[in-house]
XYZ file of N, CA, C and O in Angstrom:
732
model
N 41.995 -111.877 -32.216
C 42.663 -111.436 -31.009
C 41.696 -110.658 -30.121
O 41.940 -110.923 -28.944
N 40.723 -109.825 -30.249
C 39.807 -109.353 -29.768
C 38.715 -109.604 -29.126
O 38.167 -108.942 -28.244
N 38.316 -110.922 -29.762
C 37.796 -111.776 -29.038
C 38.215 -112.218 -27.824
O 37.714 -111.961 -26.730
N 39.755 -113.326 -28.226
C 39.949 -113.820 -26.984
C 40.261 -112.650 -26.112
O 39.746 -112.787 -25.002
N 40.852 -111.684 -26.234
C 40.603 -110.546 -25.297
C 39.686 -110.405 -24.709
O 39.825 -110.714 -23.525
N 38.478 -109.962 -25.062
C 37.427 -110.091 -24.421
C 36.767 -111.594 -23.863
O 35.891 -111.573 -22.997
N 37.168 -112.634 -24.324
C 36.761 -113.658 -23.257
C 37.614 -113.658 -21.729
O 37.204 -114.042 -20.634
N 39.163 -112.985 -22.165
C 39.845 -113.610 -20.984
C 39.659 -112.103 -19.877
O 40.294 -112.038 -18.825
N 38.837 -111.136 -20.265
C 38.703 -110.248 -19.378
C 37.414 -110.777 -18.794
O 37.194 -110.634 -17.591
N 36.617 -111.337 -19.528
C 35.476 -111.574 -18.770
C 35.325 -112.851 -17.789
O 34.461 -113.232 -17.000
N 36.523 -113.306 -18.200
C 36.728 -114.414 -16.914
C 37.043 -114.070 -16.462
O 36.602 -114.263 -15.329
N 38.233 -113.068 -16.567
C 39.134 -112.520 -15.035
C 37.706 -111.481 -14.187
O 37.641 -111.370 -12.963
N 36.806 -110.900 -15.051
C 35.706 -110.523 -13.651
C 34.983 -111.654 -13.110
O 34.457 -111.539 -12.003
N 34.881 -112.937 -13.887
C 34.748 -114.192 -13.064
C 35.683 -114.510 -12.055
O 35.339 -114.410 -10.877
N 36.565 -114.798 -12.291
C 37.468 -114.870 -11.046
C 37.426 -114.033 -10.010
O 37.417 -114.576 -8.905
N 37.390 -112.482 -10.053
C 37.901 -111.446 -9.421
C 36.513 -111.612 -8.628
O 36.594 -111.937 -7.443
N 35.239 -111.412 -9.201
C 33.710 -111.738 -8.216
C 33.673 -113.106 -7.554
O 33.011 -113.177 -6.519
N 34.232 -114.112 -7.956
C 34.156 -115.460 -7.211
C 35.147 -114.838 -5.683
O 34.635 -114.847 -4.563
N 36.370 -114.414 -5.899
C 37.008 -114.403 -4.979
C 36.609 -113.221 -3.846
O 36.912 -113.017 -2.671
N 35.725 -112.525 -4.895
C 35.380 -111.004 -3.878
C 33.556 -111.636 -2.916
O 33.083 -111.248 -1.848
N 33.042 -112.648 -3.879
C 31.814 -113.350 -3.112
C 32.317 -114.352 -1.989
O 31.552 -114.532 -1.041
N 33.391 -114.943 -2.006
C 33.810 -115.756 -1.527
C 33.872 -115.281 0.287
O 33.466 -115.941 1.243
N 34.548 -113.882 0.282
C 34.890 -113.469 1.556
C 34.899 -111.784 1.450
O 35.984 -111.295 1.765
N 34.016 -110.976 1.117
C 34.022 -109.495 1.007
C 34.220 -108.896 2.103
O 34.307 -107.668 2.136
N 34.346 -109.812 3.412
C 34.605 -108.473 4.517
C 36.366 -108.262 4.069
O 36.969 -107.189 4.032
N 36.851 -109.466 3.799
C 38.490 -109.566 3.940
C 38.949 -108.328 2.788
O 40.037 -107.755 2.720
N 37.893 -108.159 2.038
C 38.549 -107.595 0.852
C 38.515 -105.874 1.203
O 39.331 -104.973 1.009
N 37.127 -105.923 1.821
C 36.755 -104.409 2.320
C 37.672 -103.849 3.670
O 38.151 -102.730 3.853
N 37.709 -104.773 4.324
C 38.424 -104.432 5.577
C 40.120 -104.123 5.118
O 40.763 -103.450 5.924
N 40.777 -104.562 3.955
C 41.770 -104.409 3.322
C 42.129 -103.138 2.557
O 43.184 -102.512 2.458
N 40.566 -102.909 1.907
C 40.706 -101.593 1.387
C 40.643 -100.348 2.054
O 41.330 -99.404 1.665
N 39.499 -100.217 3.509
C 39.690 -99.579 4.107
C 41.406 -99.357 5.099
O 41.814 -98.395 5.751
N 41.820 -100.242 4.908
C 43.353 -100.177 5.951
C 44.127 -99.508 4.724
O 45.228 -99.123 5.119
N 43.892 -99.197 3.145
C 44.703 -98.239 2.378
C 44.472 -96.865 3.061
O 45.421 -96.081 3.082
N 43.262 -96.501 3.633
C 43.603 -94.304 4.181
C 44.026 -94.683 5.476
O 44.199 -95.744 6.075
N 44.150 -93.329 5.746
C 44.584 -93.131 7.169
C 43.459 -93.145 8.348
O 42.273 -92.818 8.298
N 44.070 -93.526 9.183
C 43.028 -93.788 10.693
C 41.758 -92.760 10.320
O 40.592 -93.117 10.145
N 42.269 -91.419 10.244
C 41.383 -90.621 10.481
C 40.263 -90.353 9.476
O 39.455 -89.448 9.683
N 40.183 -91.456 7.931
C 39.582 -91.407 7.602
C 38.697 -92.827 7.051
O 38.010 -92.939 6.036
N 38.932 -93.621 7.889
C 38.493 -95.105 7.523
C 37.177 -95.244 7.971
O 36.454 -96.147 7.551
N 36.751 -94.282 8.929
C 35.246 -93.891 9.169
C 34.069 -93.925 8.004
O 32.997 -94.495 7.798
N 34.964 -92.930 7.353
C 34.101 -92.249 6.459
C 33.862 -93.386 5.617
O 32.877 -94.116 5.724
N 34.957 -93.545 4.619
C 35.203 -94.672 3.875
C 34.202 -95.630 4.388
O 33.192 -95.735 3.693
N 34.250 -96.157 5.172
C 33.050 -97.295 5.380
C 31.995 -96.910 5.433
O 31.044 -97.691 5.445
N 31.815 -95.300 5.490
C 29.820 -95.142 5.033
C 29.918 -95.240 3.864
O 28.869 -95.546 3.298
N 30.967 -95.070 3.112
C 31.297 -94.571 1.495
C 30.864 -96.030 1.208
O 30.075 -96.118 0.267
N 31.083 -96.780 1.594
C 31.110 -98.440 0.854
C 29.888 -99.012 1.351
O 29.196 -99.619 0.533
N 29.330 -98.896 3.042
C 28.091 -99.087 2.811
C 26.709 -98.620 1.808
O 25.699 -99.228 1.454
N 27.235 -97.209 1.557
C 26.325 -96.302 1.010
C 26.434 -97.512 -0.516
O 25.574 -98.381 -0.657
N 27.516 -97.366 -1.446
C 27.121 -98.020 -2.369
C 26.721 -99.462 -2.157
O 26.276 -100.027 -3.156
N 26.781 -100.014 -1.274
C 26.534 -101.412 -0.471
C 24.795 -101.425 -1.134
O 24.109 -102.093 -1.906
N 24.693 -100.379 -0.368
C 22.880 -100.469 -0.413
C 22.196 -99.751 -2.205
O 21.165 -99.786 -2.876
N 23.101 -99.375 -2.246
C 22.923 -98.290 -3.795
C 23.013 -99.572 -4.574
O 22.002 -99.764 -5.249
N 23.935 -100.508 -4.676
C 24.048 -101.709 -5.443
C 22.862 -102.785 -5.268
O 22.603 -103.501 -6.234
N 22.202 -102.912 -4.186
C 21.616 -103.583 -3.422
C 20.581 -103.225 -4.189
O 20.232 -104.135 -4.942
N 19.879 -102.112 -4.290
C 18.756 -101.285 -4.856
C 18.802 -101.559 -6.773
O 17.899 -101.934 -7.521
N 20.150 -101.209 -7.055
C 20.685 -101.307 -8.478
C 19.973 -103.198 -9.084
O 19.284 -103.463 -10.070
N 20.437 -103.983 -8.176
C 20.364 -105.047 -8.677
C 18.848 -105.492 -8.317
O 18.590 -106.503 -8.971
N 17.706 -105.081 -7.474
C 16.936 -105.836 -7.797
C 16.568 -104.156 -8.778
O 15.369 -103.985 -8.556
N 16.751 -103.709 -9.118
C 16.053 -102.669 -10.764
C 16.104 -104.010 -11.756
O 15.180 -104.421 -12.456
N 17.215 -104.480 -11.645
C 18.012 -105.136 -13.019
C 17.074 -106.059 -12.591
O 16.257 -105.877 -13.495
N 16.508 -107.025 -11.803
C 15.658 -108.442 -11.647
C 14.278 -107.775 -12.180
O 13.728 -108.452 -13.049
N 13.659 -106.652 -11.844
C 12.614 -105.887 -12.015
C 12.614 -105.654 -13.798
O 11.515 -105.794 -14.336
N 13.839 -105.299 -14.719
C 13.925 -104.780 -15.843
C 13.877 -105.634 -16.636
O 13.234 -105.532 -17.681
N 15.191 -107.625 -15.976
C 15.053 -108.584 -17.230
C 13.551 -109.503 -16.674
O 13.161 -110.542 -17.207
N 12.987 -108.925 -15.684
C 10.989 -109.348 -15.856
C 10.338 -108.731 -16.473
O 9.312 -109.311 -16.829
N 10.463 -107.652 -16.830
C 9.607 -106.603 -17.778
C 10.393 -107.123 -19.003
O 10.199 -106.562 -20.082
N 11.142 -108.003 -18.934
C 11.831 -107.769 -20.820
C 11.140 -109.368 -20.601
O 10.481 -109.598 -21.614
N 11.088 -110.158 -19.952
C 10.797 -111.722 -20.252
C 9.493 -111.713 -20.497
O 9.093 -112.667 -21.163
N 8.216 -110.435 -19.952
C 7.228 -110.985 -19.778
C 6.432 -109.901 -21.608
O 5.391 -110.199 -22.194
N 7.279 -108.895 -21.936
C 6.945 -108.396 -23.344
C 8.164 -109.546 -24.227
O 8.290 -109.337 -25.434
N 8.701 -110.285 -23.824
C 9.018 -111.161 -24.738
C 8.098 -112.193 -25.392
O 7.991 -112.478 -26.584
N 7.418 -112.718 -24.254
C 6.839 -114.304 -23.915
C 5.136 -113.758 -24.801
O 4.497 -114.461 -25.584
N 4.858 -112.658 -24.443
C 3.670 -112.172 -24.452
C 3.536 -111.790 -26.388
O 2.579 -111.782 -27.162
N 5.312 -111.467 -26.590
C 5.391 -111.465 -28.509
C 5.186 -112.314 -28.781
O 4.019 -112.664 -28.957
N 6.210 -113.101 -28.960
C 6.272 -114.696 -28.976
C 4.911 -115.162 -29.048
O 4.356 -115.270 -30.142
N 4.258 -115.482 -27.832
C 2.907 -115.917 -27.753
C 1.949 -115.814 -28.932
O 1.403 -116.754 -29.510
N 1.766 -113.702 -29.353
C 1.156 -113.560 -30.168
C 1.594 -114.344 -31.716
O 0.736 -114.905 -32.396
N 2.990 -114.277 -32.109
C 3.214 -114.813 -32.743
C 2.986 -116.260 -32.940
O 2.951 -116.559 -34.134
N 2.883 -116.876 -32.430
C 2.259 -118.484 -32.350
C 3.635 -119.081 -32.855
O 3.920 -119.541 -33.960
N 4.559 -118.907 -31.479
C 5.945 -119.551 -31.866
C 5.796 -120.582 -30.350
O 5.231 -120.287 -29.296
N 6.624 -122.019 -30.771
C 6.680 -122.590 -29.500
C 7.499 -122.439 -28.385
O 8.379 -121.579 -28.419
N 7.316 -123.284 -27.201
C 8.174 -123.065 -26.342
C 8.232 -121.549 -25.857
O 9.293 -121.147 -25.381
N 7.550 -121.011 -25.918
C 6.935 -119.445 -25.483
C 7.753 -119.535 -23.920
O 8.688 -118.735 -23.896
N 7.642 -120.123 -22.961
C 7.732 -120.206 -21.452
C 9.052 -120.209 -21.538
O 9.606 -119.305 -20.912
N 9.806 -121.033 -22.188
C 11.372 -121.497 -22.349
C 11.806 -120.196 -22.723
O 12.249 -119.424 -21.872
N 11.713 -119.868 -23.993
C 12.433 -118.649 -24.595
C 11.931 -117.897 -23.526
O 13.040 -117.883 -22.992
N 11.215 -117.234 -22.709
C 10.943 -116.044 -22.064
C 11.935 -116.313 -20.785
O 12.377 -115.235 -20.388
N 12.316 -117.191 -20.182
C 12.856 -117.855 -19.111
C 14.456 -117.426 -19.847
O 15.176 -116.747 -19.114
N 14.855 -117.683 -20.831
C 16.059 -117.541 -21.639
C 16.153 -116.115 -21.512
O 17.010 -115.635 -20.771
N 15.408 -115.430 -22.121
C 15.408 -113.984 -22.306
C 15.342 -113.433 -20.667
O 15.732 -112.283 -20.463
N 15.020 -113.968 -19.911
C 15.189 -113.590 -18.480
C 16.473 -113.406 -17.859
O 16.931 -112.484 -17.184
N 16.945 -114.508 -18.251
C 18.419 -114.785 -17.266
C 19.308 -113.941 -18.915
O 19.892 -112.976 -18.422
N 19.505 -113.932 -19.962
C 20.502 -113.246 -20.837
C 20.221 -111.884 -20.557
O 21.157 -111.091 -20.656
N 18.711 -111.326 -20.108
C 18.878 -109.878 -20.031
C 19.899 -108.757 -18.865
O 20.300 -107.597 -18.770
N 19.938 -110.501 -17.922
C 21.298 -109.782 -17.103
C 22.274 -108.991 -17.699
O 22.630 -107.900 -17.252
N 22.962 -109.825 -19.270
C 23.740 -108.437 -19.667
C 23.152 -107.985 -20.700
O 22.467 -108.539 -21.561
N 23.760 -106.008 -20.407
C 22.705 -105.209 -21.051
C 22.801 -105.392 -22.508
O 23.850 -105.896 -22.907
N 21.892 -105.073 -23.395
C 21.825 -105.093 -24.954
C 22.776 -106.065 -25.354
O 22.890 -105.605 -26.491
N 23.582 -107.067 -25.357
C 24.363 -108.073 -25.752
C 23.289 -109.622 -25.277
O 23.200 -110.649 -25.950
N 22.686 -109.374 -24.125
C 21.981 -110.870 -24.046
C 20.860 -111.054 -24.691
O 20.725 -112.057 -25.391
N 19.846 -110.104 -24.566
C 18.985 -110.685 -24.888
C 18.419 -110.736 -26.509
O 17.296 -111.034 -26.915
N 19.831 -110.264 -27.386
C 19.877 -110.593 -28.583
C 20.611 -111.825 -29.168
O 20.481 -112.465 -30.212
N 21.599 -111.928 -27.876
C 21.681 -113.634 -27.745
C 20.442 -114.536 -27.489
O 20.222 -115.657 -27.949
N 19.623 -113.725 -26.578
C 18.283 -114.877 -26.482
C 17.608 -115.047 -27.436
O 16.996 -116.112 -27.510
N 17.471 -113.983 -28.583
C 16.575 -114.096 -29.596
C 16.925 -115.394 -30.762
O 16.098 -115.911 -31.514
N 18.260 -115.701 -30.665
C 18.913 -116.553 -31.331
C 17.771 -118.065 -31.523
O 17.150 -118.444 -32.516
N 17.848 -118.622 -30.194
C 17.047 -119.837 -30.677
C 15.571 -119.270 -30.797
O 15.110 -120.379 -31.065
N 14.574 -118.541 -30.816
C 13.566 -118.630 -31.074
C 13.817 -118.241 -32.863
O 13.490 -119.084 -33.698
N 14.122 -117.560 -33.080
C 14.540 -117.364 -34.759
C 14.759 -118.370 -35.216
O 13.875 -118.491 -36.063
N 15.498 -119.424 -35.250
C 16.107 -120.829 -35.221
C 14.633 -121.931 -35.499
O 14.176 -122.585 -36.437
N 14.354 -121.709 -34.378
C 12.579 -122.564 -34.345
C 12.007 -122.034 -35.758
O 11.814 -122.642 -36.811
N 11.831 -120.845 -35.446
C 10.546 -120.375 -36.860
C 11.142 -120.408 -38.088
O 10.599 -120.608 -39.174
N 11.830 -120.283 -37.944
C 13.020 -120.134 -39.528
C 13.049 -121.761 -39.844
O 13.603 -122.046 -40.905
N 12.601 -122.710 -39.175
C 12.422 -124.013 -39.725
C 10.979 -124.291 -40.657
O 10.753 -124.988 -41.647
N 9.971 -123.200 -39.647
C 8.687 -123.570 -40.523
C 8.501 -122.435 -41.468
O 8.179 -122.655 -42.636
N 8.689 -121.241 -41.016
C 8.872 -119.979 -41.801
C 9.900 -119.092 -41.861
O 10.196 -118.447 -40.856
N 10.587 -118.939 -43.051
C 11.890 -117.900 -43.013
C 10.672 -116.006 -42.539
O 11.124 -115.067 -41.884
N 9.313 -116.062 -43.110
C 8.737 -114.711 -42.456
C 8.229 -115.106 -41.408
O 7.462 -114.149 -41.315
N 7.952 -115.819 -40.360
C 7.384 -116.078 -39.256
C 9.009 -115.405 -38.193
O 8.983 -114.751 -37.150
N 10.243 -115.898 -38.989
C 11.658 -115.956 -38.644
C 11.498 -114.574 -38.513
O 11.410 -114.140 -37.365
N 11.438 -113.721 -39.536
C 11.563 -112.162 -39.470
C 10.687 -111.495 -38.420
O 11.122 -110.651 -37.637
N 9.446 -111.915 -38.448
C 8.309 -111.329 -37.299
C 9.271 -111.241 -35.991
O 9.507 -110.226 -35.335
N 9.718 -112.418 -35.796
C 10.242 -112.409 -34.335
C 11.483 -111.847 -33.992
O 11.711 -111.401 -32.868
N 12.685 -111.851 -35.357
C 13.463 -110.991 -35.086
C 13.167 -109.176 -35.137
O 13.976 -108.306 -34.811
N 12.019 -109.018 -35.556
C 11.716 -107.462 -35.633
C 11.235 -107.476 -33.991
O 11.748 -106.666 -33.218
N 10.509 -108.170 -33.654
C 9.760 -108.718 -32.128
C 10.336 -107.971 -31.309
O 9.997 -106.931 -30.746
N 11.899 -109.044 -31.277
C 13.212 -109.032 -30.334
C 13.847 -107.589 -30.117
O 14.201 -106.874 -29.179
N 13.796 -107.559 -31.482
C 14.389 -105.812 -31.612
C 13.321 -104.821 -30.966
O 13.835 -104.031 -30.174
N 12.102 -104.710 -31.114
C 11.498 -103.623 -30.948
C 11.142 -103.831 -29.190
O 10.624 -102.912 -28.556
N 11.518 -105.214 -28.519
C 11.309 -105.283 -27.468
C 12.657 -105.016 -26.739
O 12.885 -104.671 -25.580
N 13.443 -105.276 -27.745
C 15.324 -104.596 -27.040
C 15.227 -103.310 -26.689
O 15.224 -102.926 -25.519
N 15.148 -102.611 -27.641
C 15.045 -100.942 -28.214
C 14.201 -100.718 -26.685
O 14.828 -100.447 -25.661
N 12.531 -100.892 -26.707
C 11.795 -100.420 -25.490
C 12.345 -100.788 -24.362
O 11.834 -100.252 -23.379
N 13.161 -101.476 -24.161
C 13.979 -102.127 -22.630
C 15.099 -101.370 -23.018
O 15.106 -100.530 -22.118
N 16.097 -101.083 -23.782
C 17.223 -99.804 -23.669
C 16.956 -99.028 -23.145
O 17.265 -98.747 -21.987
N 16.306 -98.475 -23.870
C 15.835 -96.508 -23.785
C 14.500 -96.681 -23.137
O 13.743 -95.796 -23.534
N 13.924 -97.498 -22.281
C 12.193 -96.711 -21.935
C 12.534 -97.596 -20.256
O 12.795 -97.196 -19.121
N 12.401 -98.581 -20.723
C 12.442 -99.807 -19.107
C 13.899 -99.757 -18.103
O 13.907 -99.728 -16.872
N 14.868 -99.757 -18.842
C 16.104 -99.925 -17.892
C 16.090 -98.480 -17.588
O 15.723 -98.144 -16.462
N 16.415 -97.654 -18.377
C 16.436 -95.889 -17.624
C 15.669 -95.746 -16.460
O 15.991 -95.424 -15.316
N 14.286 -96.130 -17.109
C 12.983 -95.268 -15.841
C 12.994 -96.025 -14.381
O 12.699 -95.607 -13.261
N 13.551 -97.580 -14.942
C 13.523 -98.728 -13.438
C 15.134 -98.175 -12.647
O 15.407 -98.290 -11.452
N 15.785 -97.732 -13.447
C 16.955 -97.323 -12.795
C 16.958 -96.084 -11.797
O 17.392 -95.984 -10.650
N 16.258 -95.083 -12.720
C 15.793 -93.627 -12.184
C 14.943 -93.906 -10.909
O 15.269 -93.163 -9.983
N 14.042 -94.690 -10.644
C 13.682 -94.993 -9.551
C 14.255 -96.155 -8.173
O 14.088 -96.042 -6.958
N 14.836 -97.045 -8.825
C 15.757 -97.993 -7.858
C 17.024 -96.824 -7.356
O 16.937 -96.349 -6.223
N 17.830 -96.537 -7.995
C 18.592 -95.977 -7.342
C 19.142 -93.912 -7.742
O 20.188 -93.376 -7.374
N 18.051 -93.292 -8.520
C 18.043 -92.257 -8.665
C 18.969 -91.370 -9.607
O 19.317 -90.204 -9.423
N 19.420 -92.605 -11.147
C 19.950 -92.144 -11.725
C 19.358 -91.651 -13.168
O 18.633 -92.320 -13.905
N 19.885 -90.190 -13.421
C 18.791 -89.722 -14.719
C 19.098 -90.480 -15.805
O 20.243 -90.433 -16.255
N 17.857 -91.515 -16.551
C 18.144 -91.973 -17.565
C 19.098 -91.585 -18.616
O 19.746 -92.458 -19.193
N 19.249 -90.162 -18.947
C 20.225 -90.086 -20.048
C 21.909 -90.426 -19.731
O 22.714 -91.076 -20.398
N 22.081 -89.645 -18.325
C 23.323 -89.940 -18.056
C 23.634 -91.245 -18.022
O 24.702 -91.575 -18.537
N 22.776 -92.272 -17.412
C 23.311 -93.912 -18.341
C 23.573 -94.317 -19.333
O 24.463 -95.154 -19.483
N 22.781 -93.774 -20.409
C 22.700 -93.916 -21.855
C 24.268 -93.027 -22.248
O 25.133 -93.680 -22.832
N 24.443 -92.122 -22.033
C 25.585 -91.228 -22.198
C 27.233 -92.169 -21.175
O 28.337 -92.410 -21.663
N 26.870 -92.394 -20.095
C 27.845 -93.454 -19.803
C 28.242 -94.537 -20.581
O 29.394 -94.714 -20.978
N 27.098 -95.409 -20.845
C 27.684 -96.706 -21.426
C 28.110 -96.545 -22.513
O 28.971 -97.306 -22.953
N 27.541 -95.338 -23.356
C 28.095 -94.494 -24.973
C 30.066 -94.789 -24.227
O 30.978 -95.581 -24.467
N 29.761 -93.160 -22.928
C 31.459 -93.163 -22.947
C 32.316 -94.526 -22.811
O 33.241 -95.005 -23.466
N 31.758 -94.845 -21.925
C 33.116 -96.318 -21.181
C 33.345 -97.271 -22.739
O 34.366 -97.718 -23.263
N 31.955 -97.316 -23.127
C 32.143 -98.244 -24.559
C 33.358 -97.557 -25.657
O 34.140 -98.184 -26.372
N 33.249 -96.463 -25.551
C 34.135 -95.753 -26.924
C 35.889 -95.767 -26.089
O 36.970 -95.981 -26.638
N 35.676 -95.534 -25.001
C 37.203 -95.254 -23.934
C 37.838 -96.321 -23.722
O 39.055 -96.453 -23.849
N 36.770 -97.468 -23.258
C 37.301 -98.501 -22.123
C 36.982 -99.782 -23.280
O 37.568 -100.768 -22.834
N 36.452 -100.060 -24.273
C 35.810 -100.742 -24.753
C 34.786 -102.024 -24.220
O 34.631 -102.283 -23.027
N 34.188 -102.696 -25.232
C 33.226 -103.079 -24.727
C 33.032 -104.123 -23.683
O 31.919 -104.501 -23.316
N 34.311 -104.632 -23.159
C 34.162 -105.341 -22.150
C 33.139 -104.775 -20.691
O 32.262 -105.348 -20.045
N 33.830 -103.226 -20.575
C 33.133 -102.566 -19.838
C 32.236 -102.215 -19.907
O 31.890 -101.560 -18.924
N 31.365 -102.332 -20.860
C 30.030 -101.567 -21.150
C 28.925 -102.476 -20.787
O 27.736 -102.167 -20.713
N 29.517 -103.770 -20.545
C 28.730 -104.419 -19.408
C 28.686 -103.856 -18.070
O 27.503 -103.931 -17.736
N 29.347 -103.342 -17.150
C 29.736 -102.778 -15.973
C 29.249 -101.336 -16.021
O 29.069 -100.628 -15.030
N 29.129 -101.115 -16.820
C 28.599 -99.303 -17.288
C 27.749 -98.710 -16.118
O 28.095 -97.659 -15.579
N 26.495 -99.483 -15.685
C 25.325 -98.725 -14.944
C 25.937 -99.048 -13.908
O 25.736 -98.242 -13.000
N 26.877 -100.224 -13.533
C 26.947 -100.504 -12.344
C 27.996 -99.442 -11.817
O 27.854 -99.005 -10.675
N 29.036 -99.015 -12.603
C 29.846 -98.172 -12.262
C 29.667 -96.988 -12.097
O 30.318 -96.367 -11.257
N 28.743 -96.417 -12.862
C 28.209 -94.908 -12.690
C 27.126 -94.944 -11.256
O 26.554 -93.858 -11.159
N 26.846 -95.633 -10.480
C 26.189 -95.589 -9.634
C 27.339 -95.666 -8.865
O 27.530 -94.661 -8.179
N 28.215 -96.600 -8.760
C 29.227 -96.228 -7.295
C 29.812 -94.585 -7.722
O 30.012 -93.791 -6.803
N 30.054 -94.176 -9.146
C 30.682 -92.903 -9.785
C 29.698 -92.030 -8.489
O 30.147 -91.516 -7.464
N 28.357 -92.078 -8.915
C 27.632 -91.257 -8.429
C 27.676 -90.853 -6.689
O 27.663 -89.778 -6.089
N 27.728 -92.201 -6.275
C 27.874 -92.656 -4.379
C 29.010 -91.068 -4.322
O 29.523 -90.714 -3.260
């Protein structure tokens, strides 16, 4: 049951972003008509402000899963595993979500080596990990702290809270939310 829970929330933020990419003035211009005249001003710096705060947020995140593809590709490599370019390209686009993808990416390169070596298999899952771990706590904090000026711990301490409160559906949404929190 938990599962499909969590699949059918994560479609409904599929849906809910298809329909909010689709036409965002309709949605913003809607939300601003919830206050009153005298404050719909404001409100719209409020939404530009995170407009651009998000704007900043997301190329961190293009900046963070390149620093995770290129200490991926560069393990890998050393390891003398194939398809080096592929898996790093994989590990690129899964690092979009945080700590859940790109231990999904590690999946098929383990897969490969674990055909010729069950320890060639282990090298790369220790690899994956020690290149997760340095992209948790060292790369996403410090690229964050500078894209949009949030102190590494209080992220780390966010995605802790929303994960234990909100569960883990949200703990994908974690950095993104503590930055509008912050706006």
């Amino acid at each position: 049951q938990g599962t499909l829970s969590a699949l059918l929330d994560i479609l409904l933020l599929v849906v809910f972003g298809e329909f909010l990419a689709a036409d965002p003035q309709l949605y913003r211009n809607g939300f601003v008509k919830l206050f009153p005249k005298s404050r719909r001003t404001r409100v719209k710096e409020v939404l530009d402000t995170i407009n651009g705060t998000l704007f900043r947020w997301f190329v961190g995140k293009i900046v963070d899963m390149f620093l995770t593809a290129i200490l991926t590709g560069i393990g890998l490599w050393l390891l003398d595993v194939p398809l080096v370019i592929t898996f790093a390209v994989i590990t690129f686009f899964l690092s979009f979500v945080p700590n859940i993808g790109p231990v999904i990416a590690a999946i098929p390169p383990i897969l490969v080596t674990l055909i010729d070596s069950p320890q060639q298999a282990l090298y790369v899952a220790l690899m994956f990990t020690v290149v997760q771990l340095f992209e948790t706590y060292f790369i996403t904090p410090n690229v964050q702290k500078r894209a949009i000026q949030m102190p590494p711990v209080l992220l780390l301490v966010i995605q802790i809270f929303f994960t234990i409160i909100l569960g883990t559906t949200i703990f994908l949404m974690a950095g993104n939310l503590t930055m509008k929190i912050m706006v």
